[in-house]
Short mmCIF file of C-alpha atoms in Angstrom, two decimals:
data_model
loop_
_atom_site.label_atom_id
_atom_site.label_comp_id
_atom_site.label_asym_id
_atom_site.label_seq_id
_atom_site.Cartn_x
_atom_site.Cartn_y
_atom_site.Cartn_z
CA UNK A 1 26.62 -14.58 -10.33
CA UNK A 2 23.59 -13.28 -9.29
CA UNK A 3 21.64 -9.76 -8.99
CA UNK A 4 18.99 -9.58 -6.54
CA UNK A 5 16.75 -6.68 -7.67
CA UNK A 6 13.64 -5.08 -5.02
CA UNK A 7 11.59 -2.94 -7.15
CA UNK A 8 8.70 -0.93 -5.43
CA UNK A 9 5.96 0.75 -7.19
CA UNK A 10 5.65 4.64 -7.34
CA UNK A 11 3.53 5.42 -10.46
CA UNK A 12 0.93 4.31 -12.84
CA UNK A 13 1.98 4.23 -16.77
CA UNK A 14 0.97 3.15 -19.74
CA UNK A 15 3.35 1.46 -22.33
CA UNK A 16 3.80 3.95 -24.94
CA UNK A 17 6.50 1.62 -27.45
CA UNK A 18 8.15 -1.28 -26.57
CA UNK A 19 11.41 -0.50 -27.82
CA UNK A 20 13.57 -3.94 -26.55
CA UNK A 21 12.24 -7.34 -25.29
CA UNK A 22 15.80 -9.64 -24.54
CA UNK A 23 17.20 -9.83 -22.18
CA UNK A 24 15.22 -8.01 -20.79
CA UNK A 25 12.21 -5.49 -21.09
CA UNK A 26 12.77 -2.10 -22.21
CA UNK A 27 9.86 1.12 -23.57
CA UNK A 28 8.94 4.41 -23.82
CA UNK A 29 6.16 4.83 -20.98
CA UNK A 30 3.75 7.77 -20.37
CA UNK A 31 2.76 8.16 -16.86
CA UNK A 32 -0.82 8.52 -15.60
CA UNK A 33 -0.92 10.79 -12.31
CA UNK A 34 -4.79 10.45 -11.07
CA UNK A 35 -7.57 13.11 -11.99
CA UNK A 36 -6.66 15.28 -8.24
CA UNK A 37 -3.08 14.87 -8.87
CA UNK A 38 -3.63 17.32 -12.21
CA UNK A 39 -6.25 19.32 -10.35
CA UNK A 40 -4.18 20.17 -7.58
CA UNK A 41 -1.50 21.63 -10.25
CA UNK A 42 -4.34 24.18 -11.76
CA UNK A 43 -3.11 26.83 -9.23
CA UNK A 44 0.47 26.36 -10.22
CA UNK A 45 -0.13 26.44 -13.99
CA UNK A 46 -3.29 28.71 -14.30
CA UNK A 47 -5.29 28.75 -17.33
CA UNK A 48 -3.44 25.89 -18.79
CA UNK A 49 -5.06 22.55 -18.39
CA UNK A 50 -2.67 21.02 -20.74
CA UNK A 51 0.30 21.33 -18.27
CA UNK A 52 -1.36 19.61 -15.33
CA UNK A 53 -0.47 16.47 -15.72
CA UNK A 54 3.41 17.13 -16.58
CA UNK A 55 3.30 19.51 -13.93
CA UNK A 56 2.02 16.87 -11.50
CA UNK A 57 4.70 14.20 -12.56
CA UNK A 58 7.13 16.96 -12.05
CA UNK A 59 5.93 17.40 -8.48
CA UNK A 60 6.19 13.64 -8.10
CA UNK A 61 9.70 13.39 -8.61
CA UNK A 62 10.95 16.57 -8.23
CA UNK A 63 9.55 16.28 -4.34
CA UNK A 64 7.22 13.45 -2.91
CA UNK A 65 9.44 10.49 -4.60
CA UNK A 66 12.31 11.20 -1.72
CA UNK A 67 9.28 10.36 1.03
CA UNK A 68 7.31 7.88 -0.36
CA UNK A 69 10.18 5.12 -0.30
CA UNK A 70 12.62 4.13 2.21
CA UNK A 71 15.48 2.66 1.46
CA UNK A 72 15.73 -1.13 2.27
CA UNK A 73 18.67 -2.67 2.97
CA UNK A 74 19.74 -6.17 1.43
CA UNK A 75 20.26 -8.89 2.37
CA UNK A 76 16.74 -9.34 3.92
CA UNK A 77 17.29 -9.47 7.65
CA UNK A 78 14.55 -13.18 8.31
CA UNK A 79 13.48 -15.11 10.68
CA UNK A 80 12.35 -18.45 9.07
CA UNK A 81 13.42 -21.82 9.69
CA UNK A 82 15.13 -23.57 6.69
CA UNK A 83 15.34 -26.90 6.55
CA UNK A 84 17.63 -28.69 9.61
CA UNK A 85 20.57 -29.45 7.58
CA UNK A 86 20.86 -25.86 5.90
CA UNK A 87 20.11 -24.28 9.79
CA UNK A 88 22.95 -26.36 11.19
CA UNK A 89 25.44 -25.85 8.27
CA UNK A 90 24.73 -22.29 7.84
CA UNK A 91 24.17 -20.60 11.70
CA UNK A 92 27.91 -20.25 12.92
CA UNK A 93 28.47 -18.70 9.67
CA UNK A 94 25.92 -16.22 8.94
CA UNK A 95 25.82 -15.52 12.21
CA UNK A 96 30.12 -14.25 12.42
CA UNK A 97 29.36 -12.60 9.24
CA UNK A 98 26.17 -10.37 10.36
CA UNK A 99 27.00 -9.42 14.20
CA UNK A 100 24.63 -12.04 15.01
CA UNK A 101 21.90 -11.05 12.79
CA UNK A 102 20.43 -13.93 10.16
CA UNK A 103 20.15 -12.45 6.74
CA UNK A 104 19.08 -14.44 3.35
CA UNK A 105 21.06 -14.83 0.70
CA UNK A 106 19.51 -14.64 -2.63
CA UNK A 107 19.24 -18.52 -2.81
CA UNK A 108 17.09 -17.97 0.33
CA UNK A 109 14.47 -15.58 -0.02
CA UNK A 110 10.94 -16.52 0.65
CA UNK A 111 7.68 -15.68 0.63
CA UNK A 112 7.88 -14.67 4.43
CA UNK A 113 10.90 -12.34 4.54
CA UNK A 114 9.87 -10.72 0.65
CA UNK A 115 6.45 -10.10 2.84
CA UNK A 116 8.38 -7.63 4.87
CA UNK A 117 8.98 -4.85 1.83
CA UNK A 118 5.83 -5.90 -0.57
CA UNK A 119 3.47 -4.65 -2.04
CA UNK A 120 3.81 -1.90 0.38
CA UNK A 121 6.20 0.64 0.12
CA UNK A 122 7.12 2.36 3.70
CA UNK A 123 7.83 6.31 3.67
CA UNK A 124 11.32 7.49 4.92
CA UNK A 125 11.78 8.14 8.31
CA UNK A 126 14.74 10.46 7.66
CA UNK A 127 13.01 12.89 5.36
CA UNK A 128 11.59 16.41 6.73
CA UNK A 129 8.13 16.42 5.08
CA UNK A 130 7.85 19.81 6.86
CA UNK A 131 10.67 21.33 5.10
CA UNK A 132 10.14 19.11 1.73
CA UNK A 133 6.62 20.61 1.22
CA UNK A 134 8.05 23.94 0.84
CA UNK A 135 10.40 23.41 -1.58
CA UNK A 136 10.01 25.47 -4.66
CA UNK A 137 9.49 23.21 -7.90
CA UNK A 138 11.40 23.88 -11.01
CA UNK A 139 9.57 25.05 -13.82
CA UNK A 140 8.16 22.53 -16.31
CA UNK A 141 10.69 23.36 -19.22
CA UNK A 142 13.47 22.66 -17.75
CA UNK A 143 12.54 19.32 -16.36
CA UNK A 144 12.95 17.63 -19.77
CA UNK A 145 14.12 14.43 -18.61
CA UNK A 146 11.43 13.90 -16.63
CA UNK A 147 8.34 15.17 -18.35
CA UNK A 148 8.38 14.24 -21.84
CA UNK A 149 6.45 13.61 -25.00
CA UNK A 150 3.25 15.35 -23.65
CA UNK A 151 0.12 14.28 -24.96
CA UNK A 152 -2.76 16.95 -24.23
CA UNK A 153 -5.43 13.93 -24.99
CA UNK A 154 -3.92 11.08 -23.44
CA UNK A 155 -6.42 9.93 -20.75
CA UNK A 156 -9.42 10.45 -23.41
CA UNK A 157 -7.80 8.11 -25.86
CA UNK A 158 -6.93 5.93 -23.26
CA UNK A 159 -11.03 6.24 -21.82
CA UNK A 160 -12.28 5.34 -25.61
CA UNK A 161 -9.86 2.44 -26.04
CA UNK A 162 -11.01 0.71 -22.37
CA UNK A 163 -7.39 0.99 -21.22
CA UNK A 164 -8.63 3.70 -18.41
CA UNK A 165 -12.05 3.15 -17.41
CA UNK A 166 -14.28 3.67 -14.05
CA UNK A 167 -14.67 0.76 -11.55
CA UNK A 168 -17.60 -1.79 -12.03
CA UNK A 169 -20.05 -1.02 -9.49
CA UNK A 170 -20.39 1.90 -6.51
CA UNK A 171 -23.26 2.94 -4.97
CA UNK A 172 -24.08 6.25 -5.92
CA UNK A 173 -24.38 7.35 -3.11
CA UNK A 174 -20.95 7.26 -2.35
CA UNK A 175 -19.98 9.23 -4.96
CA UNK A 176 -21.81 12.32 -3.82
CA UNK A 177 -18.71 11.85 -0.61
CA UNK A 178 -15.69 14.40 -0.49
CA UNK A 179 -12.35 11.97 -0.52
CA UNK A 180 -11.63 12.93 2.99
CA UNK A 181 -14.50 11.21 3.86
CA UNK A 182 -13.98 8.13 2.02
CA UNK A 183 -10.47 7.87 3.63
CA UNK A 184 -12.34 8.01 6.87
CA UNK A 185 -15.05 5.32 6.12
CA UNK A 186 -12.62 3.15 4.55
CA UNK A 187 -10.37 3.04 7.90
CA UNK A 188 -13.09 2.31 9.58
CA UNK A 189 -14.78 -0.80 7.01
CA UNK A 190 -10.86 -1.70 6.81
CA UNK A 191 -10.83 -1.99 10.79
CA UNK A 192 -14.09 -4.03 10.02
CA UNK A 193 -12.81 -6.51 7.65
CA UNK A 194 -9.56 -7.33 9.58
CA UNK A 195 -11.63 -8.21 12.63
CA UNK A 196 -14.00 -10.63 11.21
CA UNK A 197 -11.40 -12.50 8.73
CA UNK A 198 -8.46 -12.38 11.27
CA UNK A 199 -6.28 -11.49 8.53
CA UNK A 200 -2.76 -10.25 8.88
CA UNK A 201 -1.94 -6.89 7.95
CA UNK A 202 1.21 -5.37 7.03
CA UNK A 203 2.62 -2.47 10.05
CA UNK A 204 3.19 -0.44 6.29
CA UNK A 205 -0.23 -0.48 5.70
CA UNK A 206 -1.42 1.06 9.18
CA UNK A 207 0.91 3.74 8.70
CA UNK A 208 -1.18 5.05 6.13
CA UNK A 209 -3.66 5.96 8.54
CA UNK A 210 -4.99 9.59 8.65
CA UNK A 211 -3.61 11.47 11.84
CA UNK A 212 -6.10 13.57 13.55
CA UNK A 213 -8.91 11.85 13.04
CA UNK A 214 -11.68 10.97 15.55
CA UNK A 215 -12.36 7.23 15.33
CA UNK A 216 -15.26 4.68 17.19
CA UNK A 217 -14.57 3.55 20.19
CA UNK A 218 -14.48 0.07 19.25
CA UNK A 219 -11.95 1.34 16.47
CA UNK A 220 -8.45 -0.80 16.84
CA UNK A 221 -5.83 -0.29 14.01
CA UNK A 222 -4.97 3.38 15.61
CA UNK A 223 -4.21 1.47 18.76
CA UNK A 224 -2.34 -1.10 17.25
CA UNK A 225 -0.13 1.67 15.19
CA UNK A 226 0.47 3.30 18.19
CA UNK A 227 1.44 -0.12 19.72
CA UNK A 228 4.02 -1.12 17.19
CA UNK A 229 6.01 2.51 17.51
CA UNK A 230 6.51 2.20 20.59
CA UNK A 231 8.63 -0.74 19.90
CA UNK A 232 11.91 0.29 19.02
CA UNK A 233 13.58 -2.59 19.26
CA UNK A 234 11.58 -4.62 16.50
CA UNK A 235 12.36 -3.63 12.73
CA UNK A 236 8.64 -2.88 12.15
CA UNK A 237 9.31 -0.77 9.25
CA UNK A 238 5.99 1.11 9.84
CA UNK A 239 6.28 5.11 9.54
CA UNK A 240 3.77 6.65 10.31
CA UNK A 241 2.26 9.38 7.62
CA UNK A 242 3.33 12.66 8.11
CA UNK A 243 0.80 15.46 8.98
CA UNK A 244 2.48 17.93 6.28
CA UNK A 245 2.05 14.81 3.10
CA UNK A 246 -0.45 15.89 1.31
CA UNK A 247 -4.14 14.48 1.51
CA UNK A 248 -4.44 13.47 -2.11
CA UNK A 249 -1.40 11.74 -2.04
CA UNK A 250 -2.11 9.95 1.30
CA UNK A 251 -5.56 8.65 -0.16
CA UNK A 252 -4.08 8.25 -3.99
CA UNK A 253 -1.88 5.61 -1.77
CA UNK A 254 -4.00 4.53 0.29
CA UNK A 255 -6.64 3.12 -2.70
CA UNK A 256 -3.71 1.60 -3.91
CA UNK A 257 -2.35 -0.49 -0.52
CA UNK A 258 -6.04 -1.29 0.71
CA UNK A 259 -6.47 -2.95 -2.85
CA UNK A 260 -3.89 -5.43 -1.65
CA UNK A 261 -5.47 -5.88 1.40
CA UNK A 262 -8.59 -7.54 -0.67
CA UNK A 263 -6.30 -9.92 -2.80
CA UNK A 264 -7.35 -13.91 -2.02
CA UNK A 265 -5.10 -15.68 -4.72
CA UNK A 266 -2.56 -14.68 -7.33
CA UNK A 267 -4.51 -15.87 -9.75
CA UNK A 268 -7.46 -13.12 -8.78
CA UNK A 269 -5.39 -10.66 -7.84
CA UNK A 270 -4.26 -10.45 -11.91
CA UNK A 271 -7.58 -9.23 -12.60
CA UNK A 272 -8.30 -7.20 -9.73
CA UNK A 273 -5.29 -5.02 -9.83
CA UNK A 274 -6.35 -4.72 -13.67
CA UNK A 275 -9.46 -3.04 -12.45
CA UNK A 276 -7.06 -1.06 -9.79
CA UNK A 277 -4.96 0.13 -11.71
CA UNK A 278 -8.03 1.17 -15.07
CA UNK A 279 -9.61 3.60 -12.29
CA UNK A 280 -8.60 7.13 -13.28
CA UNK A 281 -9.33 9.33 -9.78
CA UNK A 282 -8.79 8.49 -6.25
CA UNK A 283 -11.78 9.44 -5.72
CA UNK A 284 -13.20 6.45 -7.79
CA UNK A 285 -10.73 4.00 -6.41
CA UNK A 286 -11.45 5.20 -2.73
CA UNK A 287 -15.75 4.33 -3.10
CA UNK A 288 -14.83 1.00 -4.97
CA UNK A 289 -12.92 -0.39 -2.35
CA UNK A 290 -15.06 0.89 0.16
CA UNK A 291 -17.68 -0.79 -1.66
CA UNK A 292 -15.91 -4.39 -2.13
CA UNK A 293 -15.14 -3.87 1.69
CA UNK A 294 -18.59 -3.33 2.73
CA UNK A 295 -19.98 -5.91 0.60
CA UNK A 296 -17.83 -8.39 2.47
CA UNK A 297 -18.29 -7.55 6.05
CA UNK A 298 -22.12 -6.65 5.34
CA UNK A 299 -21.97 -2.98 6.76
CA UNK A 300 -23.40 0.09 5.66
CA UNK A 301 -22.21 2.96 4.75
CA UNK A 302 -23.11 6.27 6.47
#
């Protein structure tokens, strides 16, 4: 038989042992929450900078995890055109079997209908964010299973060893912007970019986009958001973010998915989501991608 496996992204690790390699991978990881994940957690565990970054992986899965997926359903609902023969063999068929929906089976799947779920993962659009961001977290020593083998100096030995390390080139005069800010002018060079290459964009993607914001007039991906929820009756997947998510996580995903947006060929994107994925703060990864963006649509930022 065979197993048909969707895996999305949800944090950054590092490999810590490789403990098994057939049949199939297996190690002890350490996860790397960025720089504002840990500072956000000084509050909960004052005067002990050691216990921010468990205490920020604890938050991760304790709480945001059940948001920042939704569950998708296989077989992947398409609507590609196979070759002739398969279409006329297989349409009466699939077709009793689904209610008169097409679905792939996992001899089928292609680039088009695997587009639908990756790289972006949607949030849940049956999950009270509201209610979720009040939950009370349980307290680091009992959460074992999920926070384990510590290591007070990780990021530092992973900084010396050029595993971790800040992005190539920003202006430094982006640096001296809050991240709220470089959400904002990212939107906007992001807006920019999509106009001028006529690219296709992912509905997933624009539901990453800030609500509440004030935007130029000449501004289009809030409109076409807006657009695609209104249309119930296409399986758009696009949820938009919830006022009550947190900023930092918003814009730690958000540096992530507009990455993606910048890929040209596989072979590229190896090395570019190597630099991704070696930038330790949002912050960081926010300005670099704002840079790459406006160093491909010639704007400026303000």
């Amino acid at each position: 038989g065979r197993l048909l496996v969707l895996t999305q992204a949800m944090e950054r690790f590092v490999v810590k042992e490789i403990t098994q390699s057939v049949p199939y991978s297996v190690a002890h990881v350490q996860l790397l929450p960025d720089d504002e994940e840990e500072e956000q957690q000084k509050e909960a565990v004052p005067g002990d900078e050691a216990a921010c970054r468990p205490a920020a992986i604890l938050e991760s899965f304790e709480k945001w995890h059940r948001y920042e997926y939704e569950q998708t359903m296989l077989p992947l609902p398409f609507s590609n055109k196979l070759s002739d023969d398969k279409e006329e063999k297989d349409d009466d068929a699939t077709d009793d079997k689904n209610g008169g929906a097409e679905y792939l089976d996992t001899s089928q799947i292609v680039g088009s209908a695997l587009a639908q779920v990756l790289p972006y993962s949607p949030f849940s659009s049956v999950v009270n964010v509201e209610r979720l961001k009040q939950e009370v977290l349980p307290p680091l020593d009992t959460a074992s299973g999920i926070v384990s083998g510590n290591d007070n100096n990780l990021k530092q030995q992973l900084m010396d060893k050029g595993i971790l390390s800040g992005p190539p080139f920003v202006e430094p005069a982006l640096m001296e912007f809050s991240c709220d800010e470089l959400e904002h002018e990212l939107w906007i060079s992001m807006d920019k970019f999509l106009k001028q290459t006529k690219r296709a964009v992912s509905p997933i993607l624009l539901g990453l986009l800030p609500p509440d914001q004030e935007w130029p007039s000449n501004f289009v991906l809030e409109r076409i958001v807006n657009a695609i929820q209104e249309q119930h009756t296409l399986d758009h997947k696009c949820v938009r973010v919830s006022p009550h998510y947190p900023a930092y996580r918003r814009q730690k995903r958000a540096s992530y998915a507009a990455a993606a947006v910048l890929e040209d060929d596989e072979q590229q994107a190896q090395t570019w989501r190597l630099i991704i994925l070696q930038i330790p703060s949002t912050k960081q990864r926010l300005a670099y991608i704002l840079q790459c963006l406006r160093d491909k649509t010639g704007g400026a930022f303000q």
